[in-house]
mmCIF file of C-alpha atoms in Angstrom:
data_model
loop_
_atom_site.group_PDB
_atom_site.id
_atom_site.type_symbol
_atom_site.label_atom_id
_atom_site.label_comp_id
_atom_site.label_asym_id
_atom_site.label_seq_id
_atom_site.Cartn_x
_atom_site.Cartn_y
_atom_site.Cartn_z
ATOM 1 C CA MET L 1 -38.620 -132.594 -112.121
ATOM 2 C CA LYS L 2 -40.640 -133.605 -115.135
ATOM 3 C CA LEU L 3 -41.332 -137.270 -115.770
ATOM 4 C CA GLN L 4 -39.763 -136.952 -119.202
ATOM 5 C CA ARG L 5 -36.498 -135.861 -117.628
ATOM 6 C CA LYS L 6 -36.606 -138.647 -115.071
ATOM 7 C CA ASN L 7 -37.219 -141.291 -117.702
ATOM 8 C CA ARG L 8 -34.324 -140.117 -119.795
ATOM 9 C CA LEU L 9 -31.883 -140.056 -116.937
ATOM 10 C CA ARG L 10 -32.985 -143.468 -115.714
ATOM 11 C CA ALA L 11 -31.630 -144.794 -118.978
ATOM 12 C CA THR L 12 -28.131 -143.702 -118.051
ATOM 13 C CA ALA L 13 -25.645 -145.995 -116.370
ATOM 14 C CA LEU L 14 -26.715 -147.598 -113.100
ATOM 15 C CA GLY L 15 -30.205 -146.126 -113.373
ATOM 16 C CA ALA L 16 -29.042 -142.628 -112.524
ATOM 17 C CA LEU L 17 -31.667 -139.992 -111.973
ATOM 18 C CA ALA L 18 -31.679 -136.274 -111.379
ATOM 19 C CA VAL L 19 -32.698 -134.829 -108.061
ATOM 20 C CA SER L 20 -33.532 -131.239 -107.300
ATOM 21 C CA GLY L 21 -31.970 -128.856 -104.811
ATOM 22 C CA ALA L 22 -28.747 -129.539 -102.943
ATOM 23 C CA LEU L 23 -27.553 -133.048 -103.577
ATOM 24 C CA VAL L 24 -27.153 -134.984 -100.336
ATOM 25 C CA LEU L 25 -27.308 -138.653 -101.142
ATOM 26 C CA THR L 26 -25.926 -141.530 -99.133
ATOM 27 C CA ALA L 27 -24.747 -144.632 -100.941
ATOM 28 C CA CYS L 28 -25.979 -147.983 -99.798
ATOM 29 C CA GLY L 29 -25.419 -151.481 -101.102
ATOM 30 C CA SER L 30 -27.853 -153.240 -103.391
ATOM 31 C CA ASP L 31 -28.190 -156.586 -105.074
ATOM 32 C CA ASP L 32 -26.864 -154.994 -108.263
ATOM 33 C CA ASN L 33 -23.478 -154.052 -106.872
ATOM 34 C CA SER L 34 -22.979 -156.189 -103.820
ATOM 35 C CA GLY L 35 -19.698 -157.986 -103.812
ATOM 36 C CA GLY L 36 -18.099 -155.462 -106.143
ATOM 37 C CA SER L 37 -18.353 -152.163 -104.300
ATOM 38 C CA THR L 38 -15.262 -151.505 -102.243
ATOM 39 C CA GLY L 39 -15.274 -147.738 -101.746
ATOM 40 C CA GLY L 40 -12.989 -146.657 -98.920
ATOM 41 C CA ASN L 41 -11.398 -150.067 -98.787
ATOM 42 C CA GLY L 42 -7.821 -150.264 -99.902
ATOM 43 C CA GLY L 43 -7.988 -148.728 -103.354
ATOM 44 C CA LYS L 44 -10.047 -151.451 -105.022
ATOM 45 C CA THR L 45 -12.345 -151.045 -107.976
ATOM 46 C CA SER L 46 -16.139 -151.229 -107.987
ATOM 47 C CA ALA L 47 -17.318 -153.985 -110.296
ATOM 48 C CA ALA L 48 -20.557 -152.053 -110.799
ATOM 49 C CA SER L 49 -19.072 -149.718 -113.387
ATOM 50 C CA ASN L 50 -15.293 -149.929 -113.064
ATOM 51 C CA ILE L 51 -15.241 -146.945 -110.718
ATOM 52 C CA LYS L 52 -11.943 -146.781 -108.854
ATOM 53 C CA CYS L 53 -13.035 -146.043 -105.314
ATOM 54 C CA ASP L 54 -9.443 -146.065 -104.036
ATOM 55 C CA ASP L 55 -9.407 -144.797 -100.434
ATOM 56 C CA ALA L 56 -12.503 -142.654 -100.797
ATOM 57 C CA LYS L 57 -14.638 -142.473 -97.676
ATOM 58 C CA GLY L 58 -16.992 -140.272 -95.708
ATOM 59 C CA GLN L 59 -18.533 -137.024 -96.875
ATOM 60 C CA LEU L 60 -17.239 -134.809 -99.669
ATOM 61 C CA PRO L 61 -18.796 -131.328 -99.567
ATOM 62 C CA ALA L 62 -18.712 -129.340 -102.809
ATOM 63 C CA SER L 63 -20.651 -126.420 -104.225
ATOM 64 C CA GLY L 64 -20.896 -123.914 -107.049
ATOM 65 C CA SER L 65 -22.118 -123.764 -110.623
ATOM 66 C CA SER L 66 -25.757 -124.606 -111.199
ATOM 67 C CA ALA L 67 -24.840 -125.099 -114.860
ATOM 68 C CA GLN L 68 -23.364 -128.496 -114.062
ATOM 69 C CA LYS L 69 -26.026 -129.512 -111.543
ATOM 70 C CA ASN L 70 -27.746 -132.062 -113.773
ATOM 71 C CA ALA L 71 -24.410 -133.633 -114.710
ATOM 72 C CA MET L 72 -23.311 -133.682 -111.071
ATOM 73 C CA ASP L 73 -26.583 -135.337 -110.065
ATOM 74 C CA VAL L 74 -25.948 -138.231 -112.442
ATOM 75 C CA TRP L 75 -22.253 -138.546 -111.598
ATOM 76 C CA ALA L 76 -22.827 -138.522 -107.848
ATOM 77 C CA LYS L 77 -25.654 -141.049 -108.061
ATOM 78 C CA ASN L 78 -23.520 -143.459 -110.085
ATOM 79 C CA TYR L 79 -20.387 -142.949 -108.020
ATOM 80 C CA MET L 80 -22.098 -143.515 -104.688
ATOM 81 C CA ALA L 81 -23.820 -146.623 -106.033
ATOM 82 C CA GLY L 82 -20.352 -148.024 -106.729
ATOM 83 C CA CYS L 83 -18.482 -146.773 -103.653
ATOM 84 C CA GLU L 84 -20.012 -147.747 -100.342
ATOM 85 C CA GLY L 85 -19.793 -145.354 -97.434
ATOM 86 C CA VAL L 86 -19.116 -142.267 -99.573
ATOM 87 C CA GLU L 87 -21.436 -139.252 -99.649
ATOM 88 C CA ILE L 88 -21.042 -136.635 -102.391
ATOM 89 C CA ASN L 89 -22.769 -133.447 -101.236
ATOM 90 C CA TYR L 90 -22.835 -130.966 -104.141
ATOM 91 C CA LYS L 91 -24.751 -127.799 -103.365
ATOM 92 C CA SER L 92 -25.948 -126.171 -106.568
ATOM 93 C CA SER L 93 -25.694 -122.408 -106.081
ATOM 94 C CA SER L 94 -23.558 -120.296 -108.408
ATOM 95 C CA SER L 95 -19.978 -120.101 -109.606
ATOM 96 C CA GLY L 96 -19.324 -117.071 -107.445
ATOM 97 C CA GLU L 97 -20.638 -118.726 -104.294
ATOM 98 C CA GLY L 98 -18.696 -121.888 -105.049
ATOM 99 C CA ILE L 99 -15.394 -120.048 -105.344
ATOM 100 C CA VAL L 100 -16.077 -118.166 -102.111
ATOM 101 C CA ALA L 101 -16.761 -121.476 -100.340
ATOM 102 C CA PHE L 102 -13.583 -122.978 -101.810
ATOM 103 C CA ASN L 103 -11.432 -120.071 -100.695
ATOM 104 C CA GLN L 104 -12.980 -120.297 -97.243
ATOM 105 C CA GLY L 105 -11.942 -123.938 -97.053
ATOM 106 C CA THR L 106 -15.462 -125.303 -96.526
ATOM 107 C CA VAL L 107 -15.617 -127.548 -99.622
ATOM 108 C CA GLY L 108 -13.384 -130.173 -101.186
ATOM 109 C CA PHE L 109 -13.871 -128.679 -104.649
ATOM 110 C CA ALA L 110 -15.987 -126.007 -106.302
ATOM 111 C CA GLY L 111 -17.730 -125.791 -109.655
ATOM 112 C CA SER L 112 -17.200 -122.641 -111.711
ATOM 113 C CA ASP L 113 -18.234 -121.721 -115.240
ATOM 114 C CA SER L 114 -15.242 -119.396 -115.520
ATOM 115 C CA PRO L 115 -11.552 -119.711 -114.698
ATOM 116 C CA LEU L 116 -10.289 -118.252 -111.440
ATOM 117 C CA LYS L 117 -9.400 -114.577 -111.527
ATOM 118 C CA PRO L 118 -5.897 -113.567 -110.389
ATOM 119 C CA GLU L 119 -7.243 -112.219 -107.105
ATOM 120 C CA GLU L 120 -9.132 -115.479 -106.523
ATOM 121 C CA VAL L 121 -5.954 -117.471 -107.154
ATOM 122 C CA ALA L 122 -4.110 -115.283 -104.668
ATOM 123 C CA GLU L 123 -6.854 -115.830 -102.095
ATOM 124 C CA SER L 124 -6.742 -119.601 -102.651
ATOM 125 C CA LYS L 125 -3.125 -119.783 -101.507
ATOM 126 C CA LYS L 126 -4.328 -119.281 -97.933
ATOM 127 C CA ILE L 127 -6.254 -122.554 -98.174
ATOM 128 C CA CYS L 128 -4.001 -124.505 -100.548
ATOM 129 C CA LYS L 129 -0.956 -124.765 -98.323
ATOM 130 C CA GLY L 130 2.106 -124.684 -100.561
ATOM 131 C CA GLY L 131 -0.066 -124.523 -103.672
ATOM 132 C CA GLN L 132 -2.964 -122.656 -105.255
ATOM 133 C CA GLY L 133 -6.384 -123.131 -106.783
ATOM 134 C CA ILE L 134 -6.541 -124.448 -110.331
ATOM 135 C CA GLY L 135 -9.355 -125.122 -112.787
ATOM 136 C CA LEU L 136 -9.991 -128.526 -114.372
ATOM 137 C CA PRO L 137 -12.412 -128.354 -117.348
ATOM 138 C CA MET L 138 -14.977 -131.097 -116.741
ATOM 139 C CA VAL L 139 -18.335 -130.187 -118.290
ATOM 140 C CA GLY L 140 -18.981 -128.564 -121.645
ATOM 141 C CA GLY L 141 -22.213 -127.534 -123.207
ATOM 142 C CA PRO L 142 -24.332 -125.002 -124.993
ATOM 143 C CA ILE L 143 -25.936 -122.057 -123.271
ATOM 144 C CA ALA L 144 -29.397 -122.334 -124.740
ATOM 145 C CA ILE L 145 -31.426 -119.216 -125.425
ATOM 146 C CA GLY L 146 -34.848 -120.388 -124.357
ATOM 147 C CA TYR L 147 -38.040 -118.595 -125.296
ATOM 148 C CA HIS L 148 -41.802 -118.889 -124.816
ATOM 149 C CA LEU L 149 -43.844 -117.401 -127.608
ATOM 150 C CA GLU L 150 -47.248 -118.911 -128.282
ATOM 151 C CA GLY L 151 -47.668 -119.859 -131.950
ATOM 152 C CA VAL L 152 -43.946 -119.630 -132.757
ATOM 153 C CA ASP L 153 -42.297 -123.041 -132.803
ATOM 154 C CA SER L 154 -38.956 -122.047 -134.301
ATOM 155 C CA LEU L 155 -36.929 -118.877 -133.977
ATOM 156 C CA VAL L 156 -33.627 -117.616 -135.363
ATOM 157 C CA LEU L 157 -31.626 -114.797 -133.785
ATOM 158 C CA ASP L 158 -28.105 -113.481 -134.253
ATOM 159 C CA ALA L 159 -25.681 -111.865 -131.811
ATOM 160 C CA PRO L 160 -26.586 -108.205 -132.526
ATOM 161 C CA THR L 161 -30.305 -108.925 -132.156
ATOM 162 C CA LEU L 162 -29.784 -110.908 -128.952
ATOM 163 C CA ALA L 163 -27.652 -108.098 -127.557
ATOM 164 C CA LYS L 164 -30.372 -105.548 -128.253
ATOM 165 C CA ILE L 165 -33.048 -107.774 -126.721
ATOM 166 C CA PHE L 166 -31.136 -108.346 -123.489
ATOM 167 C CA ASP L 167 -30.159 -104.667 -123.360
ATOM 168 C CA GLY L 168 -33.779 -103.552 -123.706
ATOM 169 C CA LYS L 169 -33.269 -101.934 -127.115
ATOM 170 C CA ILE L 170 -35.622 -104.365 -128.906
ATOM 171 C CA THR L 171 -38.848 -104.670 -126.952
ATOM 172 C CA LYS L 172 -41.427 -106.298 -129.287
ATOM 173 C CA TRP L 173 -41.370 -109.763 -130.834
ATOM 174 C CA ASN L 174 -42.447 -108.426 -134.222
ATOM 175 C CA ASP L 175 -39.519 -105.989 -134.358
ATOM 176 C CA GLN L 176 -38.114 -105.609 -137.863
ATOM 177 C CA ALA L 177 -34.724 -107.049 -136.847
ATOM 178 C CA ILE L 178 -36.340 -110.271 -135.607
ATOM 179 C CA ALA L 179 -38.707 -110.467 -138.582
ATOM 180 C CA LYS L 180 -35.793 -110.176 -141.003
ATOM 181 C CA LEU L 181 -34.183 -113.270 -139.490
ATOM 182 C CA ASN L 182 -37.453 -115.215 -139.507
ATOM 183 C CA SER L 183 -38.952 -114.760 -142.950
ATOM 184 C CA GLY L 184 -42.488 -116.129 -143.117
ATOM 185 C CA ALA L 185 -42.920 -116.486 -139.356
ATOM 186 C CA LYS L 186 -46.043 -114.969 -137.775
ATOM 187 C CA LEU L 187 -44.443 -112.925 -135.010
ATOM 188 C CA PRO L 188 -46.935 -111.395 -132.557
ATOM 189 C CA ASP L 189 -47.058 -107.772 -131.479
ATOM 190 C CA LYS L 190 -46.141 -108.858 -127.967
ATOM 191 C CA ALA L 191 -43.737 -107.399 -125.426
ATOM 192 C CA ILE L 192 -40.428 -109.242 -124.968
ATOM 193 C CA GLN L 193 -39.757 -110.163 -121.352
ATOM 194 C CA PRO L 194 -36.070 -110.998 -120.932
ATOM 195 C CA PHE L 195 -34.933 -112.878 -117.820
ATOM 196 C CA HIS L 196 -31.419 -113.053 -116.391
ATOM 197 C CA ARG L 197 -29.650 -114.517 -113.379
ATOM 198 C CA SER L 198 -30.008 -112.620 -110.100
ATOM 199 C CA GLU L 199 -26.741 -113.832 -108.547
ATOM 200 C CA ASP L 200 -23.127 -113.912 -109.758
ATOM 201 C CA SER L 201 -23.049 -116.532 -112.482
ATOM 202 C CA GLY L 202 -20.485 -118.004 -114.816
ATOM 203 C CA THR L 203 -23.303 -118.657 -117.269
ATOM 204 C CA THR L 204 -23.977 -114.918 -117.325
ATOM 205 C CA GLN L 205 -20.287 -114.234 -117.841
ATOM 206 C CA ASN L 206 -20.026 -116.681 -120.740
ATOM 207 C CA LEU L 207 -23.089 -115.202 -122.425
ATOM 208 C CA GLY L 208 -21.477 -111.782 -121.956
ATOM 209 C CA LYS L 209 -18.270 -113.019 -123.574
ATOM 210 C CA TYR L 210 -20.250 -114.236 -126.571
ATOM 211 C CA LEU L 211 -22.227 -111.010 -126.961
ATOM 212 C CA GLY L 212 -19.138 -108.850 -126.482
ATOM 213 C CA ALA L 213 -17.141 -110.829 -129.057
ATOM 214 C CA ALA L 214 -19.865 -111.427 -131.652
ATOM 215 C CA ALA L 215 -21.753 -108.121 -131.294
ATOM 216 C CA PRO L 216 -19.236 -105.581 -129.971
ATOM 217 C CA SER L 217 -21.150 -102.608 -131.383
ATOM 218 C CA ASP L 218 -24.348 -103.602 -129.574
ATOM 219 C CA TRP L 219 -23.060 -105.046 -126.275
ATOM 220 C CA LYS L 220 -20.797 -102.582 -124.508
ATOM 221 C CA TYR L 221 -20.668 -104.293 -121.109
ATOM 222 C CA GLU L 222 -17.727 -106.118 -119.600
ATOM 223 C CA ALA L 223 -18.138 -109.872 -119.338
ATOM 224 C CA GLU L 224 -18.673 -110.218 -115.591
ATOM 225 C CA LYS L 225 -20.533 -112.747 -113.468
ATOM 226 C CA LYS L 226 -23.012 -110.105 -112.324
ATOM 227 C CA TRP L 227 -25.691 -109.219 -114.884
ATOM 228 C CA PRO L 228 -24.627 -105.826 -116.276
ATOM 229 C CA ALA L 229 -27.618 -104.465 -118.203
ATOM 230 C CA PRO L 230 -30.289 -102.397 -116.424
ATOM 231 C CA LYS L 231 -33.271 -103.964 -118.207
ATOM 232 C CA GLY L 232 -34.950 -107.317 -117.736
ATOM 233 C CA GLN L 233 -36.139 -109.388 -114.784
ATOM 234 C CA ALA L 234 -33.990 -111.476 -112.459
ATOM 235 C CA ALA L 235 -34.424 -115.072 -111.290
ATOM 236 C CA SER L 236 -32.289 -117.280 -109.096
ATOM 237 C CA GLY L 237 -30.154 -119.940 -110.737
ATOM 238 C CA SER L 238 -30.506 -121.526 -114.140
ATOM 239 C CA SER L 239 -33.517 -123.401 -112.794
ATOM 240 C CA GLY L 240 -35.194 -120.136 -111.795
ATOM 241 C CA VAL L 241 -34.634 -118.503 -115.184
ATOM 242 C CA ALA L 242 -35.883 -121.620 -116.965
ATOM 243 C CA ALA L 243 -38.991 -121.740 -114.759
ATOM 244 C CA GLN L 244 -39.856 -118.143 -115.606
ATOM 245 C CA VAL L 245 -39.380 -118.673 -119.340
ATOM 246 C CA LYS L 246 -41.524 -121.798 -119.170
ATOM 247 C CA GLN L 247 -44.319 -119.898 -117.427
ATOM 248 C CA VAL L 248 -44.363 -116.470 -119.088
ATOM 249 C CA ASP L 249 -45.610 -115.999 -122.644
ATOM 250 C CA GLY L 250 -43.251 -113.558 -124.377
ATOM 251 C CA ALA L 251 -40.271 -114.525 -122.204
ATOM 252 C CA ILE L 252 -36.681 -115.162 -123.253
ATOM 253 C CA GLY L 253 -33.740 -116.219 -121.102
ATOM 254 C CA TYR L 254 -30.509 -118.193 -121.018
ATOM 255 C CA PHE L 255 -29.590 -121.440 -119.297
ATOM 256 C CA GLU L 256 -27.856 -124.721 -119.984
ATOM 257 C CA LEU L 257 -29.457 -126.992 -122.571
ATOM 258 C CA SER L 258 -30.348 -129.622 -119.973
ATOM 259 C CA TYR L 259 -32.820 -127.194 -118.383
ATOM 260 C CA ALA L 260 -34.483 -126.598 -121.742
ATOM 261 C CA THR L 261 -34.759 -130.288 -122.618
ATOM 262 C CA SER L 262 -36.018 -131.319 -119.192
ATOM 263 C CA GLN L 263 -38.805 -128.716 -119.294
ATOM 264 C CA SER L 264 -39.560 -128.857 -123.045
ATOM 265 C CA ILE L 265 -38.613 -125.203 -123.558
ATOM 266 C CA SER L 266 -38.105 -124.033 -127.146
ATOM 267 C CA THR L 267 -34.610 -122.804 -127.964
ATOM 268 C CA VAL L 268 -33.294 -120.238 -130.423
ATOM 269 C CA ASP L 269 -31.197 -121.222 -133.446
ATOM 270 C CA ILE L 270 -28.184 -118.911 -133.764
ATOM 271 C CA ALA L 271 -27.209 -117.269 -137.053
ATOM 272 C CA THR L 272 -23.417 -117.160 -136.941
ATOM 273 C CA GLY L 273 -22.649 -116.088 -140.504
ATOM 274 C CA GLY L 274 -22.254 -119.682 -141.627
ATOM 275 C CA SER L 275 -24.424 -121.255 -144.291
ATOM 276 C CA ALA L 276 -27.285 -122.023 -141.884
ATOM 277 C CA PRO L 277 -28.387 -121.135 -138.350
ATOM 278 C CA VAL L 278 -27.075 -123.531 -135.706
ATOM 279 C CA LYS L 279 -29.193 -125.363 -133.158
ATOM 280 C CA ALA L 280 -28.232 -125.650 -129.505
ATOM 281 C CA THR L 281 -27.207 -129.310 -129.247
ATOM 282 C CA SER L 282 -24.463 -131.180 -127.411
ATOM 283 C CA GLU L 283 -22.880 -132.189 -130.711
ATOM 284 C CA ASN L 284 -22.852 -128.629 -132.052
ATOM 285 C CA ALA L 285 -21.390 -127.312 -128.790
ATOM 286 C CA SER L 286 -18.633 -129.930 -128.963
ATOM 287 C CA LYS L 287 -17.650 -128.601 -132.384
ATOM 288 C CA ALA L 288 -17.071 -125.172 -130.867
ATOM 289 C CA ILE L 289 -15.327 -126.425 -127.714
ATOM 290 C CA ALA L 290 -12.967 -128.603 -129.773
ATOM 291 C CA ALA L 291 -11.283 -125.422 -131.026
ATOM 292 C CA ALA L 292 -10.551 -124.187 -127.479
ATOM 293 C CA LYS L 293 -6.976 -123.513 -126.422
ATOM 294 C CA ILE L 294 -5.452 -124.130 -123.004
ATOM 295 C CA THR L 295 -4.340 -120.768 -121.646
ATOM 296 C CA GLY L 296 -3.791 -121.686 -117.991
ATOM 297 C CA THR L 297 -0.289 -121.899 -116.580
ATOM 298 C CA GLY L 298 1.230 -124.644 -114.481
ATOM 299 C CA LYS L 299 -1.403 -127.247 -113.686
ATOM 300 C CA ASP L 300 -4.272 -124.859 -114.353
ATOM 301 C CA LEU L 301 -6.134 -125.957 -117.496
ATOM 302 C CA SER L 302 -8.256 -122.873 -118.149
ATOM 303 C CA LEU L 303 -9.476 -122.650 -121.737
ATOM 304 C CA GLU L 304 -9.970 -119.867 -124.255
ATOM 305 C CA LEU L 305 -13.116 -120.351 -126.324
ATOM 306 C CA ASP L 306 -13.827 -118.882 -129.765
ATOM 307 C CA TYR L 307 -17.219 -117.178 -129.463
ATOM 308 C CA THR L 308 -17.069 -115.790 -133.004
ATOM 309 C CA THR L 309 -16.708 -119.099 -134.810
ATOM 310 C CA LYS L 310 -18.459 -119.455 -138.143
ATOM 311 C CA ALA L 311 -17.537 -123.111 -138.536
ATOM 312 C CA GLU L 312 -20.354 -125.169 -139.992
ATOM 313 C CA GLY L 313 -22.523 -126.651 -137.277
ATOM 314 C CA ALA L 314 -20.562 -125.043 -134.421
ATOM 315 C CA TYR L 315 -22.879 -123.552 -131.785
ATOM 316 C CA PRO L 316 -21.035 -120.481 -130.483
ATOM 317 C CA ILE L 317 -22.709 -119.798 -127.105
ATOM 318 C CA VAL L 318 -20.914 -122.364 -125.022
ATOM 319 C CA LEU L 319 -19.492 -122.684 -121.578
ATOM 320 C CA VAL L 320 -17.035 -124.980 -119.874
ATOM 321 C CA THR L 321 -17.475 -125.698 -116.182
ATOM 322 C CA TYR L 322 -14.306 -126.158 -114.168
ATOM 323 C CA GLU L 323 -13.827 -128.110 -110.989
ATOM 324 C CA ILE L 324 -11.702 -125.900 -108.743
ATOM 325 C CA VAL L 325 -9.170 -127.767 -106.596
ATOM 326 C CA CYS L 326 -5.784 -127.132 -105.025
ATOM 327 C CA ASP L 327 -2.819 -128.319 -107.056
ATOM 328 C CA LYS L 328 -1.069 -128.836 -103.701
ATOM 329 C CA GLY L 329 -2.345 -128.545 -100.156
ATOM 330 C CA ASN L 330 -5.727 -130.248 -100.517
ATOM 331 C CA LYS L 331 -7.212 -131.376 -97.205
ATOM 332 C CA ALA L 332 -5.891 -134.808 -96.279
ATOM 333 C CA GLU L 333 -9.291 -136.043 -95.137
ATOM 334 C CA THR L 334 -11.002 -135.323 -98.470
ATOM 335 C CA LEU L 335 -8.151 -135.617 -101.000
ATOM 336 C CA PRO L 336 -8.620 -139.362 -101.716
ATOM 337 C CA THR L 337 -12.328 -138.858 -102.350
ATOM 338 C CA VAL L 338 -11.752 -135.753 -104.481
ATOM 339 C CA LYS L 339 -9.270 -137.626 -106.668
ATOM 340 C CA SER L 340 -11.420 -140.755 -106.907
ATOM 341 C CA PHE L 341 -14.611 -138.859 -107.741
ATOM 342 C CA LEU L 342 -12.988 -136.542 -110.287
ATOM 343 C CA ASN L 343 -11.221 -139.511 -111.869
ATOM 344 C CA TYR L 344 -14.674 -140.953 -112.455
ATOM 345 C CA THR L 345 -16.163 -137.720 -113.864
ATOM 346 C CA ALA L 346 -13.203 -137.393 -116.247
ATOM 347 C CA SER L 347 -13.316 -141.064 -117.261
ATOM 348 C CA ASP L 348 -14.670 -142.237 -120.610
ATOM 349 C CA GLU L 349 -17.740 -143.522 -118.797
ATOM 350 C CA GLY L 350 -18.309 -140.275 -116.923
ATOM 351 C CA GLN L 351 -17.846 -138.103 -119.990
ATOM 352 C CA LYS L 352 -20.149 -140.284 -122.077
ATOM 353 C CA LEU L 353 -22.973 -139.538 -119.660
ATOM 354 C CA LEU L 354 -22.694 -135.818 -120.446
ATOM 355 C CA THR L 355 -24.198 -136.161 -123.909
ATOM 356 C CA GLU L 356 -27.069 -138.237 -122.528
ATOM 357 C CA ALA L 357 -27.748 -135.492 -119.958
ATOM 358 C CA GLY L 358 -27.703 -132.636 -122.494
ATOM 359 C CA TYR L 359 -24.084 -131.537 -122.074
ATOM 360 C CA ALA L 360 -20.953 -131.865 -124.215
ATOM 361 C CA PRO L 361 -17.898 -133.976 -123.317
ATOM 362 C CA ILE L 362 -14.548 -132.276 -122.938
ATOM 363 C CA PRO L 363 -12.416 -132.918 -126.068
ATOM 364 C CA ALA L 364 -10.239 -136.009 -125.651
ATOM 365 C CA GLU L 365 -6.895 -134.204 -125.964
ATOM 366 C CA ILE L 366 -7.812 -131.740 -123.215
ATOM 367 C CA ASN L 367 -9.410 -134.418 -121.060
ATOM 368 C CA ALA L 368 -6.196 -136.457 -121.145
ATOM 369 C CA LYS L 369 -4.422 -133.527 -119.486
ATOM 370 C CA VAL L 370 -7.239 -133.289 -116.932
ATOM 371 C CA ARG L 371 -6.706 -136.905 -115.935
ATOM 372 C CA GLU L 372 -2.959 -136.395 -115.605
ATOM 373 C CA THR L 373 -3.509 -133.394 -113.372
ATOM 374 C CA ILE L 374 -6.012 -135.208 -111.147
ATOM 375 C CA ALA L 375 -3.477 -137.989 -110.597
ATOM 376 C CA SER L 376 -0.890 -135.417 -109.470
ATOM 377 C CA LEU L 377 -3.071 -133.619 -106.914
ATOM 378 C CA SER L 378 -1.606 -133.648 -103.427
#
């Protein structure tokens, strides 16, 4: 990972840093937290950062969304520094793979950029004895549209133009539709090379929801986790798409803002119909997420986002990553660690780190319900 990214994350609490690949880190004591870390020892609190270790102990396997990888890296690093003897093993893959692993009973929780489908909830009841899988919104953020176009330092696009680009209907960077949105820009007569995710992805699904809602005449595909359009090139994970955009002149792709900032990739400003195009920032994503409504039933806290917002400064291409857990019937050996770790990620301290890592905190009113639900898990 780039030095710039490392330096920024070192500034977060407890000197957290991002690591690449599957996260398998073992906590060990240090002079900074000795005497205060009591993870897995009678429900005490770590003095290092007020993390409530409770009865957390041993390994906690988890997997899923690569969208939240950079946030999970920071959270796990901090948590394990405060709770001795606990290992958080989050495998960054995809939302689809995470849900499969959850419903197979191989992980304590899964990360997903979309709520569970009815058939996935039904499947979860085999694992969640006496209960079912639910989604807890934990990470918010903008889906950045990253591009690499030599000589073009700023770029504005709207939903119809984006839809046509990703559907292969606009193929040159100097197309009239792009030029109209970028008056005065010197757009080259260069082929557009769009990149998308190769595997099932909640990021793909959320982009599809935006395009379908904001450009229904130009994006006719259902919002599914599998990339629907026949054009474009595929890459694995958000990191893979970002790497291709970084490397290929003329490329455009989509990934979470943290991937753009860590690799210094230029991002598109989105024309929403408001007074000015909106930049992909954590603050602007928070403005859009704040209008979300809880649509889940029971303890499920799935949200409905407004992808067509024209509110000033609200960036419309957003996602919310859910941690998928059982409301009842969680495994006894991992339940204390699941509750302790998720309590930390949903805490004021944990949510504050999201902005520093390029994400957006969950709105306070919704996050209060998340905390209540975590406390009730059994």
